[in-house]
Each structure stands twice: as structure tokens, then as C-alpha cells.
Tab-separated table of C-alpha atoms and ligand atoms in Angstrom:
chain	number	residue	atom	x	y	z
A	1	UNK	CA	-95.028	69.208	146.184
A	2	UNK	CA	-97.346	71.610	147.990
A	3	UNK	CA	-97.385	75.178	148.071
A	4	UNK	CA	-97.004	75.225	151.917
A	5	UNK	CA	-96.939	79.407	152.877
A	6	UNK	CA	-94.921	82.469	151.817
A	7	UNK	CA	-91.901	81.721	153.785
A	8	UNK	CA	-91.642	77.856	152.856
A	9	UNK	CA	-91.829	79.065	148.714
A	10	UNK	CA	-89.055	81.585	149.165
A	11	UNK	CA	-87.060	79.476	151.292
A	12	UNK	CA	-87.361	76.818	148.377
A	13	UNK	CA	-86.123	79.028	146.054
A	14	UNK	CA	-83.067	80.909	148.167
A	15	UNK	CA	-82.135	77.186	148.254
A	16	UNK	CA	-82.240	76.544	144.950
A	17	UNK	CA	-80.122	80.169	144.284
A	18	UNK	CA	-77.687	78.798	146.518
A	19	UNK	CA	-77.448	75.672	145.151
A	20	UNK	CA	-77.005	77.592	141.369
A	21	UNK	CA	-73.881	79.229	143.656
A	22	UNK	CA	-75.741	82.455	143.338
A	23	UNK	CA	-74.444	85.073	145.630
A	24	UNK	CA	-77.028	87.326	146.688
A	25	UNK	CA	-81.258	86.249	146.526
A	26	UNK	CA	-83.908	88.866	147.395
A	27	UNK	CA	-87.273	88.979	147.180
A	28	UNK	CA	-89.868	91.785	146.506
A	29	UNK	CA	-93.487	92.653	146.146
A	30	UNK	CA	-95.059	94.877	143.323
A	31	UNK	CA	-98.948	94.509	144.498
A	32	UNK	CA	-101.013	97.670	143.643
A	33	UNK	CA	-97.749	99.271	141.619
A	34	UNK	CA	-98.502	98.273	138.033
A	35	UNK	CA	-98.790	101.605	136.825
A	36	UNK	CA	-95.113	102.651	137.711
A	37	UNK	CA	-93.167	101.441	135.065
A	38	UNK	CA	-93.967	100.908	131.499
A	39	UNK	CA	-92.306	97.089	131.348
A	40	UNK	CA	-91.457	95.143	127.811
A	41	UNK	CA	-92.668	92.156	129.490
A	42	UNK	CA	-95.455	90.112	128.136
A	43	UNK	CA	-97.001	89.814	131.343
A	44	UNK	CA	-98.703	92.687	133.953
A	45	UNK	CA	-97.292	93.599	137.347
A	46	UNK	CA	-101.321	92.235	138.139
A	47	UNK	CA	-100.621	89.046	137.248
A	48	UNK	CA	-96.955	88.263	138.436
A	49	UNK	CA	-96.842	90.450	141.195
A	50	UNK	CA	-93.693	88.389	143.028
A	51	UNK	CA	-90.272	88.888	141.584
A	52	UNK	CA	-86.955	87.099	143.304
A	53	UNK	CA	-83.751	88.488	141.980
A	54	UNK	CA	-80.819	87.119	142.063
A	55	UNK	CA	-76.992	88.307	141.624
A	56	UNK	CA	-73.371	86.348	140.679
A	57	UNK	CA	-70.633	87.556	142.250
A	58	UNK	CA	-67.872	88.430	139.305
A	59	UNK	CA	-64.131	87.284	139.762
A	60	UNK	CA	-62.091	89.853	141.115
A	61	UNK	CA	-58.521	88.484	139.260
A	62	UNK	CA	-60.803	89.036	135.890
A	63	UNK	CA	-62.304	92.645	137.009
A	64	UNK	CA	-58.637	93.109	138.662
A	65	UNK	CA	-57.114	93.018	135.130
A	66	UNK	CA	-59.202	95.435	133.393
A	67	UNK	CA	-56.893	98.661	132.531
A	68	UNK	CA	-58.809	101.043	130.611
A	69	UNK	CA	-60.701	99.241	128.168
A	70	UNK	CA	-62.853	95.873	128.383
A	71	UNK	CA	-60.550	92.560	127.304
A	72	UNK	CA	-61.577	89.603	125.736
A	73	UNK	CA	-61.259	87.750	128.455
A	74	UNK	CA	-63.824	89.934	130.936
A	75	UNK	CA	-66.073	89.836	127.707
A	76	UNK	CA	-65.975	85.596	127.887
A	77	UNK	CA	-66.433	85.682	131.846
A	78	UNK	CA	-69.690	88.126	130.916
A	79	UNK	CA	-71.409	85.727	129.100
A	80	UNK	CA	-70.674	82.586	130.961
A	81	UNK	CA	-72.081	84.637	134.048
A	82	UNK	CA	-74.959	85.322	132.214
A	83	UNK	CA	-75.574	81.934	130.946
A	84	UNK	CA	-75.461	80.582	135.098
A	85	UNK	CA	-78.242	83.377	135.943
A	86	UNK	CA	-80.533	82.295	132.918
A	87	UNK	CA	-80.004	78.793	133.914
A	88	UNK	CA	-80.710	79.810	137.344
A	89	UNK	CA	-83.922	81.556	136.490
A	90	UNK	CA	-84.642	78.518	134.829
A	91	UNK	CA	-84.322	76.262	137.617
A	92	UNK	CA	-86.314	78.590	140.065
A	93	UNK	CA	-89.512	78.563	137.441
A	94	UNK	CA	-89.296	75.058	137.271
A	95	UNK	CA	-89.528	75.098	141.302
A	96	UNK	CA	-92.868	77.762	141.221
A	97	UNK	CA	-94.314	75.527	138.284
A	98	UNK	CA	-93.825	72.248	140.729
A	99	UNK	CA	-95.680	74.278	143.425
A	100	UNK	CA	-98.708	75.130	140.912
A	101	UNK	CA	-98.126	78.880	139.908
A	102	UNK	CA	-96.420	81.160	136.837
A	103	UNK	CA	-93.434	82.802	136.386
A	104	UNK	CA	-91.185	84.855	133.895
A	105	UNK	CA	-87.802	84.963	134.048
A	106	UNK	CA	-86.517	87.922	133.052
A	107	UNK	CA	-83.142	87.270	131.065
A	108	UNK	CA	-79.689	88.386	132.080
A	109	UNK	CA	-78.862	90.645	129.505
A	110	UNK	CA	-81.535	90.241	126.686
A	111	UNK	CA	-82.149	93.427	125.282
A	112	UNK	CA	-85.955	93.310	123.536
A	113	UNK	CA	-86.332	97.205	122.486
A	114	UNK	CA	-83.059	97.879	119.604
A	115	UNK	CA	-84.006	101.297	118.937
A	116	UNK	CA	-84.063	102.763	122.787
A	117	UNK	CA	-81.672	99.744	123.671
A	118	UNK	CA	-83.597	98.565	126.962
A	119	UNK	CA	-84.393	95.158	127.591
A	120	UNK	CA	-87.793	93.482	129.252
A	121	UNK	CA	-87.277	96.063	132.874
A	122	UNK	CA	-83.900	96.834	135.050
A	123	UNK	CA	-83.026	94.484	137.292
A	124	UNK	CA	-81.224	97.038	139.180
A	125	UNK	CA	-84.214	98.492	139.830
A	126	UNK	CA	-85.837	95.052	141.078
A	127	UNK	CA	-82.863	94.250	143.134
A	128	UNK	CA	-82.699	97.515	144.970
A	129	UNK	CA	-86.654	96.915	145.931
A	130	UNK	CA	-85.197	93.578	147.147
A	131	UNK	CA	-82.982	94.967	149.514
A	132	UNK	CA	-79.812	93.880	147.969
A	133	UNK	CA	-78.104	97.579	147.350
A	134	UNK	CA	-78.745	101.165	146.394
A	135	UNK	CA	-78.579	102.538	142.957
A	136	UNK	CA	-74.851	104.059	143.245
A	137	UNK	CA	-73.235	107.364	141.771
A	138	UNK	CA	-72.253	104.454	139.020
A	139	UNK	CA	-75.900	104.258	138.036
A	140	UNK	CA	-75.768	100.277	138.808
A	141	UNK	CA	-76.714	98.230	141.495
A	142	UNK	CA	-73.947	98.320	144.285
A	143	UNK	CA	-74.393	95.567	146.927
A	144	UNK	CA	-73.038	96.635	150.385
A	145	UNK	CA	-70.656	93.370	150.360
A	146	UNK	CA	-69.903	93.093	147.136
A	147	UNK	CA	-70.269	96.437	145.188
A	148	UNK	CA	-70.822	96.620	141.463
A	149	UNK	CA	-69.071	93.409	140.979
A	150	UNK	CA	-72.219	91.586	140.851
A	151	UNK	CA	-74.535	90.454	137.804
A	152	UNK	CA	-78.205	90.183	138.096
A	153	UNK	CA	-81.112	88.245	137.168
A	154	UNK	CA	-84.792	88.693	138.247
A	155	UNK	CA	-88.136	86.560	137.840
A	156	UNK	CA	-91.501	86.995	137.996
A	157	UNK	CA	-94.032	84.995	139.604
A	158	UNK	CA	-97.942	84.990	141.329
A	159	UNK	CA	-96.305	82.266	143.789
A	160	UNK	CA	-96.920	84.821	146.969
A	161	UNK	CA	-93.576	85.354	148.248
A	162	UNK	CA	-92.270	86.646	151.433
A	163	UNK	CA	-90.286	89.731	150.541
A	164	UNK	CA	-86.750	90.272	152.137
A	165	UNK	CA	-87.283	93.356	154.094
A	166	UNK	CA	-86.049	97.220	153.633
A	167	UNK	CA	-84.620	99.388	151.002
A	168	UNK	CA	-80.840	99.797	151.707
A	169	UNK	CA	-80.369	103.587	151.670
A	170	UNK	CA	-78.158	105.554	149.106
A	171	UNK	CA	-74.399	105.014	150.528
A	172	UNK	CA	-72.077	105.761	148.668
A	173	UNK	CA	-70.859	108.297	150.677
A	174	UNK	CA	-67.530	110.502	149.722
A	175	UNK	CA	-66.608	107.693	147.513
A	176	UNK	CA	-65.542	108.627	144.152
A	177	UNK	CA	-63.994	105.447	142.485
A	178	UNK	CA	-66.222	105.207	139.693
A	179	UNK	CA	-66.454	108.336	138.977
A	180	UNK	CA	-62.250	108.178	138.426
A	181	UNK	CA	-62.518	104.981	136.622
A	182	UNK	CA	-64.753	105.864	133.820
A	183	UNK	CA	-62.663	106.988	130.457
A	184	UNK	CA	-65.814	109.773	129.257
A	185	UNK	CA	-66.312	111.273	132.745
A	186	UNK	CA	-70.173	109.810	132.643
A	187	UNK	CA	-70.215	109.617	136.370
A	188	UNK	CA	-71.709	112.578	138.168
A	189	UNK	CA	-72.473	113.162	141.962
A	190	UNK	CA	-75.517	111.199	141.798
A	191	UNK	CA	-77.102	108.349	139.666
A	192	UNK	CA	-79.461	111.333	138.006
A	193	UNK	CA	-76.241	112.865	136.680
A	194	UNK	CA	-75.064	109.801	134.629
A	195	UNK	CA	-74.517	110.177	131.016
A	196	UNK	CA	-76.113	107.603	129.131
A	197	UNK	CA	-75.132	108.784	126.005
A	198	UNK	CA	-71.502	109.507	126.778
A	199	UNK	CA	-71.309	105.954	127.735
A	200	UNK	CA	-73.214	104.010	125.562
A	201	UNK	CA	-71.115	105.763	122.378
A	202	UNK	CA	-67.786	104.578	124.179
A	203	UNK	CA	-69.266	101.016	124.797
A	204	UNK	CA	-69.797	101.240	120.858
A	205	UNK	CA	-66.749	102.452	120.454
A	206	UNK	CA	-64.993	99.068	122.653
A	207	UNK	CA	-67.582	96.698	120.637
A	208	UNK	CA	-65.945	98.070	116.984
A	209	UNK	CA	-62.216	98.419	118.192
A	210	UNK	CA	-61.744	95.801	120.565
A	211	UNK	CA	-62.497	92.984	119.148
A	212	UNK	CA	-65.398	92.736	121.941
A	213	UNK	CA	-68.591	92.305	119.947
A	214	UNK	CA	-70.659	93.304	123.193
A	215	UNK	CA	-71.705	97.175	124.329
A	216	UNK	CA	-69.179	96.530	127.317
A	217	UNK	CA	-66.688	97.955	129.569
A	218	UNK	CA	-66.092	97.082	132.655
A	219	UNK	CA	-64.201	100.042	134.560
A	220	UNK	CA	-66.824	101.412	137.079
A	221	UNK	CA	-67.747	97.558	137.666
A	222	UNK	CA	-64.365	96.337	138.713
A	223	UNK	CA	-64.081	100.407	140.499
A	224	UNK	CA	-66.998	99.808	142.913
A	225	UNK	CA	-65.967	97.749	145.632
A	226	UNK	CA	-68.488	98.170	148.250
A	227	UNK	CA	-68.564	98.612	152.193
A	228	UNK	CA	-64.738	98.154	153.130
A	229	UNK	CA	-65.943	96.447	156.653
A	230	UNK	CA	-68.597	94.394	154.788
A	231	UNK	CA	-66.663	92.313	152.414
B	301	LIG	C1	-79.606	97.718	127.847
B	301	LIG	C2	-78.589	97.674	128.945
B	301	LIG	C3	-77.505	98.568	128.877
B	301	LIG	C4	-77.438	99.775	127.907
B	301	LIG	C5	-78.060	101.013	128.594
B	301	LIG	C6	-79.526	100.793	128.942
B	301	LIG	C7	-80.157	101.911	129.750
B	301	LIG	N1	-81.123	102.610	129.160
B	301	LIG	O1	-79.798	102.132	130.894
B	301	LIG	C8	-75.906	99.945	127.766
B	301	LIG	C9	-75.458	99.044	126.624
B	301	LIG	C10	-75.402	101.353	127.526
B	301	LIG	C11	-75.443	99.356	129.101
B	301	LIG	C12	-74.258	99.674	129.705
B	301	LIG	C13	-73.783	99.037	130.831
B	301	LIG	N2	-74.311	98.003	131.472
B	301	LIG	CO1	-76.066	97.357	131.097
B	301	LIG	N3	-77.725	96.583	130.860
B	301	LIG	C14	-78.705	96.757	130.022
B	301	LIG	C15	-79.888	95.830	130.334
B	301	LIG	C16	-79.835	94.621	129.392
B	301	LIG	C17	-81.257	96.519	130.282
B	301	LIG	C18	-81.304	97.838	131.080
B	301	LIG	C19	-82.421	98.727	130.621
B	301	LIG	O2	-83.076	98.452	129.646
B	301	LIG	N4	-82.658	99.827	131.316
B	301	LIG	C20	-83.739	100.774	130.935
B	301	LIG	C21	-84.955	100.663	131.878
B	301	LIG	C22	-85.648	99.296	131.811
B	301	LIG	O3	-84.487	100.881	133.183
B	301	LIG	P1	-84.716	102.243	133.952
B	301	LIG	O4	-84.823	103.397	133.003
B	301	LIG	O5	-83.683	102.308	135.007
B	301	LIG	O6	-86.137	101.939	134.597
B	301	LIG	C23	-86.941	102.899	135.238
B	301	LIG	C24	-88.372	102.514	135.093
B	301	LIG	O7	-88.611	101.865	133.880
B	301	LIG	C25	-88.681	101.652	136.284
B	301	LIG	N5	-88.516	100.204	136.238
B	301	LIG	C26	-87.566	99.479	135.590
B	301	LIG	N6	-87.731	98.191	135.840
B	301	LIG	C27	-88.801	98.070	136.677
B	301	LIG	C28	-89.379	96.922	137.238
B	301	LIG	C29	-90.520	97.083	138.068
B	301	LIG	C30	-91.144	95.877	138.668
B	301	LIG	C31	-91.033	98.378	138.332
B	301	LIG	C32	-92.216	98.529	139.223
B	301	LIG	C33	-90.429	99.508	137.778
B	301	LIG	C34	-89.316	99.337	136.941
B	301	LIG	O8	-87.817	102.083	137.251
B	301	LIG	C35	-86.719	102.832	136.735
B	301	LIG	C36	-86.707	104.158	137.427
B	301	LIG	O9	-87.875	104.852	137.189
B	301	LIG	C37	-79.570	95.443	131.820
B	301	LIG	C38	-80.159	94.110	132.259
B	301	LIG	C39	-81.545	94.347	132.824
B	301	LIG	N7	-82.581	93.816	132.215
B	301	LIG	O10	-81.688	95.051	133.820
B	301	LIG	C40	-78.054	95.536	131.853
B	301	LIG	C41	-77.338	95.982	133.171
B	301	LIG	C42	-78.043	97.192	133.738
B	301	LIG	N8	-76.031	96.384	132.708
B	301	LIG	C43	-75.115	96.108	133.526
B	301	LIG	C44	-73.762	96.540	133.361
B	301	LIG	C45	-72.741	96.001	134.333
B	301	LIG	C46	-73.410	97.455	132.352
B	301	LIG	C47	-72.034	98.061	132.033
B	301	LIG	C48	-71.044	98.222	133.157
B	301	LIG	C49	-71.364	97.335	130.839
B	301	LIG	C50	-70.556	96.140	131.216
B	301	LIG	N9	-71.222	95.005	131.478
B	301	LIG	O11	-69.354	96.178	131.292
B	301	LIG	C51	-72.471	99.425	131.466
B	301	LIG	C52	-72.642	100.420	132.633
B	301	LIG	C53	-73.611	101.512	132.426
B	301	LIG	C54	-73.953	102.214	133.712
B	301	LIG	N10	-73.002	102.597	134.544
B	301	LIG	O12	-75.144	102.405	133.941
B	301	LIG	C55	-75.618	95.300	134.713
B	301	LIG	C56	-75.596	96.112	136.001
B	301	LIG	C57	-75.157	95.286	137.209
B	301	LIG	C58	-75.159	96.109	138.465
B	301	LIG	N11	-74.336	95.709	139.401
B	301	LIG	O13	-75.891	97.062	138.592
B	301	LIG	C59	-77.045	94.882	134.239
B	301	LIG	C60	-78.118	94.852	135.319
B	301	LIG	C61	-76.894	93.486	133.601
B	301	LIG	C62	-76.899	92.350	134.605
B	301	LIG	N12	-77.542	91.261	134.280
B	301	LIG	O14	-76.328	92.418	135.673
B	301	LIG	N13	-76.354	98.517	129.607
């Protein structure tokens, strides 16, 4: 197969997102911004300057059941979700190495840095440049359609792609949801006012006493809903 133009290459792989039953694709471009972040990828922004990230819709029934602490059975749907996007991401590199070119597929959930608990970059970040949400009061990626309830995976490519077009605005509005479902109170007016800390010692906290084994919740996920007349 030929490489036949920016529009035919991301076309190829929306397909192939859809055909994974991914529910949001987006494309972005990073040319000339490889001094904004300082990535744990073992690539440069110089040589994969193309990223496509893509998002799975979660099940509302298993968000729907969550109470006040993260269930065994949310923690189950978690990984299988993951395991679709990093088969996903799997299947669209395959795709950009048919058409001649590189890519990096930037895991679900992998986290590469134990001590400052990051992984390779934030897809929320990548998505958001994609033009599939704003960053909300939440601190995660809210999709207009589909709100929090969304997991993400991104890849990383010099396969020139066309990108998908503008940076939804902040929208959260007067909408406090997440900010009522959270169990520390790490939600603030804005995504700069979220408290890391306060949440990342209660996800330890679920991972010890519930039986999880993952740094998971799951309340300001299943909270975040959205545009009402979008979904
Ligand atoms: C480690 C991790 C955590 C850590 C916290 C990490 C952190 N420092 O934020 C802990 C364990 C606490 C955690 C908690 C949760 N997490 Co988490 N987590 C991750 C993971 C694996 C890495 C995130 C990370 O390292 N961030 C730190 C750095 C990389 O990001 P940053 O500081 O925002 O980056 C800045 C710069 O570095 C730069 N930048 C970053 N990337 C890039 C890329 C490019 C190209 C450029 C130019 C710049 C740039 O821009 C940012 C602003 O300046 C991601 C998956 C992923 N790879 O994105 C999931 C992820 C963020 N988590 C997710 C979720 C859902 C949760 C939880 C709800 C738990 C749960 N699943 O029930 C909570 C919610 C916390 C919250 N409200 O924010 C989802 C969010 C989905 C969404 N809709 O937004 C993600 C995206 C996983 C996924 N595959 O969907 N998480």
C-alpha cells in the first residue's frame, strides 16, 4: 500500500479506530513544539511529530454502580479497556508501518517513572490538542459527548497526518459534579486547583483496602457526564 496524502493516512487509520470500536479518533500536530514538554518517550517530538489519539467509551451500568469507592468489578472493566486501546495502538502502527513510516504507541496506562508516578506523556493532554475535549475542573479529559467516561490511548508517528481541527474551549461551565463526587474534596474551581496528592494517597488507600490492586477510583469518572444536549 501507498502512502497516498495526509487525508487518505488519517482516514486509514479513523477506519481502523472504528473498526477497534473505538469511540472518539483525533489527530494532532506537534511540528516546531519539541521543547514544551519534557516526554519519557524514547523518541523526540522531531522525529514523530504526528500523534492520533484515540478514546473507549466506558459502560455506564459499570460507572453507574460505583458508590463511593472503586469495586472489583470497575477495576476488571479498567483493564480490559485498556487491553482494547493497546491492541488498538497496535493495529494502527501496523497500518503506518504498511504505508512506510514509524510510530510509538504510547500505552494505556503504563506508568515508566515509579518515583514521580507519570508514565511516557498525558494523553489528556494529546487528546485535548486533538480536539476531542477540554481539560475539566476534574483534571481529566472530558469529551463534549461523552464526558470523563472515556479512556485514552495516543500514538506517535512521522506518517504526516491531517490534524482534526480546533481546541474545544474550557466548558465546564457552573457544573460541579465532580467536584461533589470526589471523597478528599481534590476538585477545585479549575484543573490548576486539583490536588494531586490528596488523591493519589486515597487511590493508595482503595489499592490496600479494597482488594483493588490498581491506584483507582472511579467517582469523578462516572460524575462527569458531559454536554446534556450532546450525548
Ligand atoms: C500516572 C497516572 C495517574 C497518577 C497521577 C499522575 C499525574 N501526575 O497526574 C494517579 C495514579 C494519581 C492517577 C489517578 C487517576 N487517573 Co490516571 N493516569 C496516569 C497516567 C498513566 C499517566 C499520567 C501522567 O503521567 N501525567 C503526568 C504528565 C505526563 O502529565 P502532565 O503533568 O499533565 O503534562 C504536562 C506536560 O508534561 C505536558 N505534556 C504532557 N504530555 C505531553 C505530550 C506532548 C506531545 C506535549 C507537547 C506536551 C505534553 O503538558 C502538560 C501540561 O503542561 C495516565 C495515562 C497517560 N499516559 O496519559 C492516566 C490517566 C490520566 N488517568 C486516568 C484516570 C481516569 C485516572 C483516575 C480517575 C483513576 C481511575 N482510573 O479511576 C484518577 C483521576 C485523577 C484525576 N482526576 O486527575 C485517565 C484519564 C481519562 C480522562 N478521561 O481524562 C488516563 C488518561 C488513563 C487513560 N488511558 O485514559 N493517574
Amino acid at each position: 500500500m501507498d502512502y497516498g496524502g495526509q487525508k487518505e493516512a488519517t482516514d486509514l487509520l479513523r477506519n481502523i479506530s472504528i473498526s477497534s470500536s473505538m469511540s472518539t479518533f483525533g489527530a494532532a500536530d506537534f511540528r516546531g513544539r519539541e521543547d514544551e514538554s519534557p516526554l519519557s518517550v524514547p523518541f523526540s517530538l522531531k522525529e514523530l511529530p504526528y500523534a492520533v489519539c484515540v478514546g473507549f467509551r466506558l459502560s455506564d451500568p459499570v460507572m453507574d454502580s460505583l458508590v463511593d469507592r472503586p469495586t472489583r468489578t470497575y477495576q476488571y472493566h479498567y483493564r480490559q479497556v485498556n487491553l482494547l486501546i493497546d491492541q488498538t495502538l497496535l493495529r494502527l502502527m501496523a497500518a503506518v508501518h504498511e504505508l512506510g513510516f514509524r510510530a510509538f504507541p504510547v500505552p494505556s496506562s503504563q506508568i515508566v517513572d515509579w518515583d514521580r508516578n507519570t508514565g511516557h506523556l498525558s494523553h489528556r493532554f494529546v487528546g485535548k490538542e486533538a480536539g476531542l475535549g477540554w481539560i475539566g475542573k476534574n483534571n481529566l479529559l472530558v469529551s463534549p459527548r461523552h464526558g470523563a467516561r472515556v479512556r485514552y490511548g495516543s500514538l506517535f508517528t512521522d506518517m504526516p497526518l491531517e490534524t482534526s481541527g480546533a481546541v474545544i474551549p474550557e466548558d465546564c461551565g457552573d457544573c460541579q459534579c465532580c467536584a461533589e463526587a470526589c471523597p478528599v474534596g481534590a476538585i477545585g474551581a479549575s484543573p490548576g486547583d486539583f490536588d494531586l496528592q490528596k488523591c493519589t494517597e486515597m487511590l493508595k488507600v482503595f489499592k490496600r483496602t479494597e482488594n483493588i490492586g490498581s491506584m483507582i477510583c472511579g467517582l469523578c469518572v462516572k460524575a462527569c457526564r458531559g454536554r446534556p444536549q450532546q450525548r
